[in-house]
């Protein structure tokens, strides 16, 4: 292998390992740590910093393929600007852009996994990231639907935004919770989809989540545990 080939291989491994690790950390902070720091303030400084870190990690992970990088950058910039400066306009646009960005990063990781003949620990972490990214992307789409129509999701008989305002709960956090209960098919004991769009999104997320586990994770585990040729 030439010196340039060695450098490219090394860079690819750094991007893969560093990008997957950074993404997993950012997602963990977003899901498990941030709700305790913000107290329901979805526009606070901590939320903005974590989302910025997530976007930077996603762009770094997608930097190996120009199409994914430039496509992700195209939708990430306006989403990030809106997150920090609250640009006037349709409030549902920014969550949709964020969802497109997250889906692009997930698609890049999937393309990388499917391109491998052998699967290692980095690809397993990548598979975990993809599953979490799918839930995150759909949470943004659910948010866009709720902002577009207040009664798209209900808590009891109350529109979800009204319930969040009454209880002090963050709408983003509540819909992130809803997204995970949907993708894991835990059922709707509280928040439930009411509008046609909300039900379509919930159905699509549940089906995609189950297909992901049944197909991709099974493939990852089978390839990861397969003996390497010539090892015996």
PDB file of C-alpha atoms in Angstrom:
ATOM      1  CA  UNK A   1       0.000   0.000   0.000  1.00  0.00           C
ATOM      2  CA  UNK A   2       1.296   3.437  -0.900  1.00  0.00           C
ATOM      3  CA  UNK A   3       1.894   6.197   1.631  1.00  0.00           C
ATOM      4  CA  UNK A   4      -1.163   8.037   0.327  1.00  0.00           C
ATOM      5  CA  UNK A   5      -3.250   4.882   0.705  1.00  0.00           C
ATOM      6  CA  UNK A   6      -2.084   4.488   4.299  1.00  0.00           C
ATOM      7  CA  UNK A   7      -3.003   8.104   5.037  1.00  0.00           C
ATOM      8  CA  UNK A   8      -6.457   7.673   3.495  1.00  0.00           C
ATOM      9  CA  UNK A   9      -7.066   4.472   5.446  1.00  0.00           C
ATOM     10  CA  UNK A  10      -5.930   6.103   8.680  1.00  0.00           C
ATOM     11  CA  UNK A  11      -8.123   9.130   8.064  1.00  0.00           C
ATOM     12  CA  UNK A  12     -11.103   6.889   7.272  1.00  0.00           C
ATOM     13  CA  UNK A  13     -10.648   5.000  10.540  1.00  0.00           C
ATOM     14  CA  UNK A  14     -10.329   8.243  12.500  1.00  0.00           C
ATOM     15  CA  UNK A  15     -13.490   9.642  10.913  1.00  0.00           C
ATOM     16  CA  UNK A  16     -15.392   6.410  11.500  1.00  0.00           C
ATOM     17  CA  UNK A  17     -14.291   5.828  15.084  1.00  0.00           C
ATOM     18  CA  UNK A  18     -14.229   9.479  16.113  1.00  0.00           C
ATOM     19  CA  UNK A  19     -17.478  10.314  14.338  1.00  0.00           C
ATOM     20  CA  UNK A  20     -19.390   7.344  15.745  1.00  0.00           C
ATOM     21  CA  UNK A  21     -18.056   7.956  19.243  1.00  0.00           C
ATOM     22  CA  UNK A  22     -18.790  11.685  19.154  1.00  0.00           C
ATOM     23  CA  UNK A  23     -22.286  11.031  17.821  1.00  0.00           C
ATOM     24  CA  UNK A  24     -23.028   8.449  20.507  1.00  0.00           C
ATOM     25  CA  UNK A  25     -21.847  10.822  23.241  1.00  0.00           C
ATOM     26  CA  UNK A  26     -23.869  13.720  21.830  1.00  0.00           C
ATOM     27  CA  UNK A  27     -26.975  11.545  21.545  1.00  0.00           C
ATOM     28  CA  UNK A  28     -26.528  10.255  25.096  1.00  0.00           C
ATOM     29  CA  UNK A  29     -26.260  13.804  26.429  1.00  0.00           C
ATOM     30  CA  UNK A  30     -29.288  14.893  24.398  1.00  0.00           C
ATOM     31  CA  UNK A  31     -31.464  11.991  25.553  1.00  0.00           C
ATOM     32  CA  UNK A  32     -30.282  11.267  29.095  1.00  0.00           C
ATOM     33  CA  UNK A  33     -28.540  14.363  30.474  1.00  0.00           C
ATOM     34  CA  UNK A  34     -30.044  17.443  28.842  1.00  0.00           C
ATOM     35  CA  UNK A  35     -33.598  16.995  30.209  1.00  0.00           C
ATOM     36  CA  UNK A  36     -32.205  17.303  33.747  1.00  0.00           C
ATOM     37  CA  UNK A  37     -30.206  20.433  32.873  1.00  0.00           C
ATOM     38  CA  UNK A  38     -32.850  22.438  31.035  1.00  0.00           C
ATOM     39  CA  UNK A  39     -35.873  21.890  33.251  1.00  0.00           C
ATOM     40  CA  UNK A  40     -38.141  21.963  30.220  1.00  0.00           C
ATOM     41  CA  UNK A  41     -36.478  24.998  28.618  1.00  0.00           C
ATOM     42  CA  UNK A  42     -36.075  23.722  25.071  1.00  0.00           C
ATOM     43  CA  UNK A  43     -34.528  27.005  23.873  1.00  0.00           C
ATOM     44  CA  UNK A  44     -31.927  27.303  26.616  1.00  0.00           C
ATOM     45  CA  UNK A  45     -28.189  27.678  26.142  1.00  0.00           C
ATOM     46  CA  UNK A  46     -27.477  24.058  27.089  1.00  0.00           C
ATOM     47  CA  UNK A  47     -29.906  22.788  24.453  1.00  0.00           C
ATOM     48  CA  UNK A  48     -28.299  24.951  21.780  1.00  0.00           C
ATOM     49  CA  UNK A  49     -24.805  23.776  22.681  1.00  0.00           C
ATOM     50  CA  UNK A  50     -25.795  20.097  22.620  1.00  0.00           C
ATOM     51  CA  UNK A  51     -27.579  20.449  19.274  1.00  0.00           C
ATOM     52  CA  UNK A  52     -24.573  22.284  17.845  1.00  0.00           C
ATOM     53  CA  UNK A  53     -22.287  19.496  19.064  1.00  0.00           C
ATOM     54  CA  UNK A  54     -24.589  16.911  17.515  1.00  0.00           C
ATOM     55  CA  UNK A  55     -24.575  18.699  14.157  1.00  0.00           C
ATOM     56  CA  UNK A  56     -20.786  19.094  14.181  1.00  0.00           C
ATOM     57  CA  UNK A  57     -20.358  15.397  15.035  1.00  0.00           C
ATOM     58  CA  UNK A  58     -22.778  14.459  12.263  1.00  0.00           C
ATOM     59  CA  UNK A  59     -20.946  16.585   9.697  1.00  0.00           C
ATOM     60  CA  UNK A  60     -17.623  15.086  10.761  1.00  0.00           C
ATOM     61  CA  UNK A  61     -19.035  11.567  10.400  1.00  0.00           C
ATOM     62  CA  UNK A  62     -20.385  12.392   6.928  1.00  0.00           C
ATOM     63  CA  UNK A  63     -17.160  14.024   5.734  1.00  0.00           C
ATOM     64  CA  UNK A  64     -15.989  10.876   3.892  1.00  0.00           C
ATOM     65  CA  UNK A  65     -18.620  11.234   1.166  1.00  0.00           C
ATOM     66  CA  UNK A  66     -19.018  14.622  -0.484  1.00  0.00           C
ATOM     67  CA  UNK A  67     -22.650  14.094  -1.444  1.00  0.00           C
ATOM     68  CA  UNK A  68     -23.699  13.384   2.140  1.00  0.00           C
ATOM     69  CA  UNK A  69     -21.430  16.105   3.530  1.00  0.00           C
ATOM     70  CA  UNK A  70     -22.679  18.909   1.287  1.00  0.00           C
ATOM     71  CA  UNK A  71     -26.293  17.761   1.493  1.00  0.00           C
ATOM     72  CA  UNK A  72     -26.100  17.614   5.286  1.00  0.00           C
ATOM     73  CA  UNK A  73     -24.346  20.979   5.419  1.00  0.00           C
ATOM     74  CA  UNK A  74     -27.031  22.517   3.198  1.00  0.00           C
ATOM     75  CA  UNK A  75     -29.800  21.704   5.688  1.00  0.00           C
ATOM     76  CA  UNK A  76     -27.691  21.930   8.864  1.00  0.00           C
ATOM     77  CA  UNK A  77     -26.751  25.602   8.511  1.00  0.00           C
ATOM     78  CA  UNK A  78     -30.303  27.054   8.433  1.00  0.00           C
ATOM     79  CA  UNK A  79     -31.377  24.665  11.188  1.00  0.00           C
ATOM     80  CA  UNK A  80     -28.464  25.759  13.355  1.00  0.00           C
ATOM     81  CA  UNK A  81     -29.061  29.451  12.650  1.00  0.00           C
ATOM     82  CA  UNK A  82     -32.705  29.088  13.649  1.00  0.00           C
ATOM     83  CA  UNK A  83     -31.715  27.236  16.817  1.00  0.00           C
ATOM     84  CA  UNK A  84     -29.442  30.095  17.942  1.00  0.00           C
ATOM     85  CA  UNK A  85     -31.217  33.162  16.574  1.00  0.00           C
ATOM     86  CA  UNK A  86     -34.904  32.156  16.212  1.00  0.00           C
ATOM     87  CA  UNK A  87     -35.319  33.367  12.634  1.00  0.00           C
ATOM     88  CA  UNK A  88     -38.868  34.664  11.935  1.00  0.00           C
ATOM     89  CA  UNK A  89     -41.016  32.453   9.723  1.00  0.00           C
ATOM     90  CA  UNK A  90     -42.906  29.179   9.788  1.00  0.00           C
ATOM     91  CA  UNK A  91     -41.870  27.453  13.027  1.00  0.00           C
ATOM     92  CA  UNK A  92     -42.377  24.018  11.448  1.00  0.00           C
ATOM     93  CA  UNK A  93     -39.632  24.515   8.846  1.00  0.00           C
ATOM     94  CA  UNK A  94     -36.612  24.289  11.170  1.00  0.00           C
ATOM     95  CA  UNK A  95     -37.611  20.906  12.683  1.00  0.00           C
ATOM     96  CA  UNK A  96     -38.106  19.485   9.185  1.00  0.00           C
ATOM     97  CA  UNK A  97     -34.630  20.671   8.152  1.00  0.00           C
ATOM     98  CA  UNK A  98     -33.185  19.137  11.319  1.00  0.00           C
ATOM     99  CA  UNK A  99     -34.938  15.849  10.518  1.00  0.00           C
ATOM    100  CA  UNK A 100     -33.541  15.841   6.979  1.00  0.00           C
ATOM    101  CA  UNK A 101     -30.047  16.439   8.369  1.00  0.00           C
ATOM    102  CA  UNK A 102     -30.352  13.589  10.858  1.00  0.00           C
ATOM    103  CA  UNK A 103     -31.684  11.225   8.188  1.00  0.00           C
ATOM    104  CA  UNK A 104     -28.751  12.112   5.901  1.00  0.00           C
ATOM    105  CA  UNK A 105     -26.225  11.322   8.627  1.00  0.00           C
ATOM    106  CA  UNK A 106     -28.019   8.040   9.376  1.00  0.00           C
ATOM    107  CA  UNK A 107     -28.048   7.169   5.659  1.00  0.00           C
ATOM    108  CA  UNK A 108     -24.309   7.817   5.413  1.00  0.00           C
ATOM    109  CA  UNK A 109     -23.593   5.503   8.341  1.00  0.00           C
ATOM    110  CA  UNK A 110     -25.859   2.843   6.823  1.00  0.00           C
ATOM    111  CA  UNK A 111     -24.101   3.116   3.465  1.00  0.00           C
ATOM    112  CA  UNK A 112     -20.777   2.660   5.220  1.00  0.00           C
ATOM    113  CA  UNK A 113     -22.018  -0.401   7.113  1.00  0.00           C
ATOM    114  CA  UNK A 114     -23.436  -2.084   4.013  1.00  0.00           C
ATOM    115  CA  UNK A 115     -20.196  -1.442   2.125  1.00  0.00           C
ATOM    116  CA  UNK A 116     -18.193  -3.517   4.622  1.00  0.00           C
ATOM    117  CA  UNK A 117     -17.441  -7.204   4.200  1.00  0.00           C
ATOM    118  CA  UNK A 118     -16.412  -7.445   7.830  1.00  0.00           C
ATOM    119  CA  UNK A 119     -18.076  -5.736  10.755  1.00  0.00           C
ATOM    120  CA  UNK A 120     -16.178  -4.551  13.798  1.00  0.00           C
ATOM    121  CA  UNK A 121     -16.984  -2.661  16.964  1.00  0.00           C
ATOM    122  CA  UNK A 122     -17.134   0.686  15.148  1.00  0.00           C
ATOM    123  CA  UNK A 123     -19.889  -0.603  12.870  1.00  0.00           C
ATOM    124  CA  UNK A 124     -21.848  -1.930  15.855  1.00  0.00           C
ATOM    125  CA  UNK A 125     -21.663   1.533  17.423  1.00  0.00           C
ATOM    126  CA  UNK A 126     -22.709   2.957  14.073  1.00  0.00           C
ATOM    127  CA  UNK A 127     -25.760   0.688  14.022  1.00  0.00           C
ATOM    128  CA  UNK A 128     -26.743   1.879  17.497  1.00  0.00           C
ATOM    129  CA  UNK A 129     -26.315   5.470  16.342  1.00  0.00           C
ATOM    130  CA  UNK A 130     -28.556   4.890  13.329  1.00  0.00           C
ATOM    131  CA  UNK A 131     -31.358   3.534  15.510  1.00  0.00           C
ATOM    132  CA  UNK A 132     -31.118   6.517  17.861  1.00  0.00           C
ATOM    133  CA  UNK A 133     -30.894   8.922  14.923  1.00  0.00           C
ATOM    134  CA  UNK A 134     -34.081   7.498  13.404  1.00  0.00           C
ATOM    135  CA  UNK A 135     -35.939   8.183  16.657  1.00  0.00           C
ATOM    136  CA  UNK A 136     -34.437  11.674  16.829  1.00  0.00           C
ATOM    137  CA  UNK A 137     -35.349  12.486  13.222  1.00  0.00           C
ATOM    138  CA  UNK A 138     -38.941  11.388  13.724  1.00  0.00           C
ATOM    139  CA  UNK A 139     -39.162  13.431  16.921  1.00  0.00           C
ATOM    140  CA  UNK A 140     -38.382  16.507  14.814  1.00  0.00           C
ATOM    141  CA  UNK A 141     -41.060  15.529  12.299  1.00  0.00           C
ATOM    142  CA  UNK A 142     -43.539  15.044  15.144  1.00  0.00           C
ATOM    143  CA  UNK A 143     -42.569  18.502  16.411  1.00  0.00           C
ATOM    144  CA  UNK A 144     -43.164  20.010  12.979  1.00  0.00           C
ATOM    145  CA  UNK A 145     -46.596  18.358  12.841  1.00  0.00           C
ATOM    146  CA  UNK A 146     -47.465  19.670  16.319  1.00  0.00           C
ATOM    147  CA  UNK A 147     -46.358  23.191  15.418  1.00  0.00           C
ATOM    148  CA  UNK A 148     -48.324  23.050  12.180  1.00  0.00           C
ATOM    149  CA  UNK A 149     -51.489  21.872  13.924  1.00  0.00           C
ATOM    150  CA  UNK A 150     -51.903  22.200  17.684  1.00  0.00           C
ATOM    151  CA  UNK A 151     -54.240  19.209  18.072  1.00  0.00           C
ATOM    152  CA  UNK A 152     -52.092  16.815  16.020  1.00  0.00           C
ATOM    153  CA  UNK A 153     -51.116  15.102  19.291  1.00  0.00           C
ATOM    154  CA  UNK A 154     -53.244  14.827  22.393  1.00  0.00           C
ATOM    155  CA  UNK A 155     -52.509  14.281  26.061  1.00  0.00           C
ATOM    156  CA  UNK A 156     -55.803  13.027  27.376  1.00  0.00           C
ATOM    157  CA  UNK A 157     -58.277  15.386  25.720  1.00  0.00           C
ATOM    158  CA  UNK A 158     -55.908  18.355  25.625  1.00  0.00           C
ATOM    159  CA  UNK A 159     -53.779  19.345  22.640  1.00  0.00           C
ATOM    160  CA  UNK A 160     -50.192  18.491  23.527  1.00  0.00           C
ATOM    161  CA  UNK A 161     -48.792  22.070  23.245  1.00  0.00           C
ATOM    162  CA  UNK A 162     -51.521  23.286  25.628  1.00  0.00           C
ATOM    163  CA  UNK A 163     -50.767  20.471  28.085  1.00  0.00           C
ATOM    164  CA  UNK A 164     -47.040  21.252  27.963  1.00  0.00           C
ATOM    165  CA  UNK A 165     -47.756  24.922  28.634  1.00  0.00           C
ATOM    166  CA  UNK A 166     -49.964  24.063  31.617  1.00  0.00           C
ATOM    167  CA  UNK A 167     -47.514  21.600  33.170  1.00  0.00           C
ATOM    168  CA  UNK A 168     -44.236  23.309  32.271  1.00  0.00           C
ATOM    169  CA  UNK A 169     -43.048  20.334  30.242  1.00  0.00           C
ATOM    170  CA  UNK A 170     -40.984  20.964  27.119  1.00  0.00           C
ATOM    171  CA  UNK A 171     -42.758  20.165  23.858  1.00  0.00           C
ATOM    172  CA  UNK A 172     -39.539  18.910  22.241  1.00  0.00           C
ATOM    173  CA  UNK A 173     -38.734  16.637  25.177  1.00  0.00           C
ATOM    174  CA  UNK A 174     -42.273  15.264  25.264  1.00  0.00           C
ATOM    175  CA  UNK A 175     -42.255  14.482  21.545  1.00  0.00           C
ATOM    176  CA  UNK A 176     -38.824  12.889  21.857  1.00  0.00           C
ATOM    177  CA  UNK A 177     -40.310  10.627  24.517  1.00  0.00           C
ATOM    178  CA  UNK A 178     -43.266   9.974  22.203  1.00  0.00           C
ATOM    179  CA  UNK A 179     -40.882   9.098  19.373  1.00  0.00           C
ATOM    180  CA  UNK A 180     -39.109   6.467  21.461  1.00  0.00           C
ATOM    181  CA  UNK A 181     -42.367   4.946  22.686  1.00  0.00           C
ATOM    182  CA  UNK A 182     -43.386   4.720  19.028  1.00  0.00           C
ATOM    183  CA  UNK A 183     -40.196   3.243  17.578  1.00  0.00           C
ATOM    184  CA  UNK A 184     -40.028   0.685  20.389  1.00  0.00           C
ATOM    185  CA  UNK A 185     -43.798  -0.025  20.073  1.00  0.00           C
ATOM    186  CA  UNK A 186     -44.409   0.447  23.798  1.00  0.00           C
ATOM    187  CA  UNK A 187     -47.908   1.746  23.132  1.00  0.00           C
ATOM    188  CA  UNK A 188     -49.704   5.007  23.848  1.00  0.00           C
ATOM    189  CA  UNK A 189     -50.697   5.299  27.458  1.00  0.00           C
ATOM    190  CA  UNK A 190     -50.488   9.094  27.450  1.00  0.00           C
ATOM    191  CA  UNK A 191     -49.480  11.067  24.340  1.00  0.00           C
ATOM    192  CA  UNK A 192     -51.229   9.811  21.233  1.00  0.00           C
ATOM    193  CA  UNK A 193     -51.398  10.890  17.581  1.00  0.00           C
ATOM    194  CA  UNK A 194     -54.707  12.454  16.587  1.00  0.00           C
ATOM    195  CA  UNK A 195     -54.333  14.022  13.146  1.00  0.00           C
ATOM    196  CA  UNK A 196     -53.896  12.076   9.921  1.00  0.00           C
ATOM    197  CA  UNK A 197     -50.320  13.345   9.473  1.00  0.00           C
ATOM    198  CA  UNK A 198     -49.389  12.429  13.044  1.00  0.00           C
ATOM    199  CA  UNK A 199     -50.741   8.905  12.590  1.00  0.00           C
ATOM    200  CA  UNK A 200     -48.884   8.471   9.299  1.00  0.00           C
ATOM    201  CA  UNK A 201     -45.634   9.557  10.961  1.00  0.00           C
ATOM    202  CA  UNK A 202     -46.218   7.272  13.954  1.00  0.00           C
ATOM    203  CA  UNK A 203     -47.009   4.297  11.735  1.00  0.00           C
ATOM    204  CA  UNK A 204     -43.993   4.907   9.521  1.00  0.00           C
ATOM    205  CA  UNK A 205     -41.683   5.223  12.510  1.00  0.00           C
ATOM    206  CA  UNK A 206     -42.957   2.036  14.153  1.00  0.00           C
ATOM    207  CA  UNK A 207     -42.591   0.020  10.946  1.00  0.00           C
ATOM    208  CA  UNK A 208     -39.148   1.437  10.156  1.00  0.00           C
ATOM    209  CA  UNK A 209     -37.949   0.789  13.689  1.00  0.00           C
ATOM    210  CA  UNK A 210     -38.993  -2.854  13.577  1.00  0.00           C
ATOM    211  CA  UNK A 211     -37.517  -3.392  10.116  1.00  0.00           C
ATOM    212  CA  UNK A 212     -34.254  -1.861  11.285  1.00  0.00           C
ATOM    213  CA  UNK A 213     -33.971  -4.270  14.196  1.00  0.00           C
ATOM    214  CA  UNK A 214     -35.063  -7.295  12.172  1.00  0.00           C
ATOM    215  CA  UNK A 215     -32.798  -6.691   9.177  1.00  0.00           C
ATOM    216  CA  UNK A 216     -29.838  -4.472   9.980  1.00  0.00           C
ATOM    217  CA  UNK A 217     -29.059  -5.434  13.557  1.00  0.00           C
ATOM    218  CA  UNK A 218     -29.418  -9.143  12.705  1.00  0.00           C
ATOM    219  CA  UNK A 219     -27.003  -8.642   9.808  1.00  0.00           C
ATOM    220  CA  UNK A 220     -24.518  -6.758  11.961  1.00  0.00           C
ATOM    221  CA  UNK A 221     -24.493  -9.447  14.623  1.00  0.00           C
ATOM    222  CA  UNK A 222     -24.204 -12.302  12.117  1.00  0.00           C
ATOM    223  CA  UNK A 223     -21.308 -10.711  10.221  1.00  0.00           C
ATOM    224  CA  UNK A 224     -19.568  -9.590  13.408  1.00  0.00           C
ATOM    225  CA  UNK A 225     -19.650 -13.151  14.792  1.00  0.00           C
ATOM    226  CA  UNK A 226     -18.656 -14.796  11.495  1.00  0.00           C
ATOM    227  CA  UNK A 227     -15.175 -16.404  11.588  1.00  0.00           C
ATOM    228  CA  UNK A 228     -12.572 -14.575   9.536  1.00  0.00           C
ATOM    229  CA  UNK A 229     -11.357 -16.537   6.524  1.00  0.00           C
ATOM    230  CA  UNK A 230      -7.983 -18.082   7.088  1.00  0.00           C
ATOM    231  CA  UNK A 231      -8.230 -17.664  10.831  1.00  0.00           C
ATOM    232  CA  UNK A 232      -8.368 -21.392  11.444  1.00  0.00           C
TER     233      UNK A 232
END
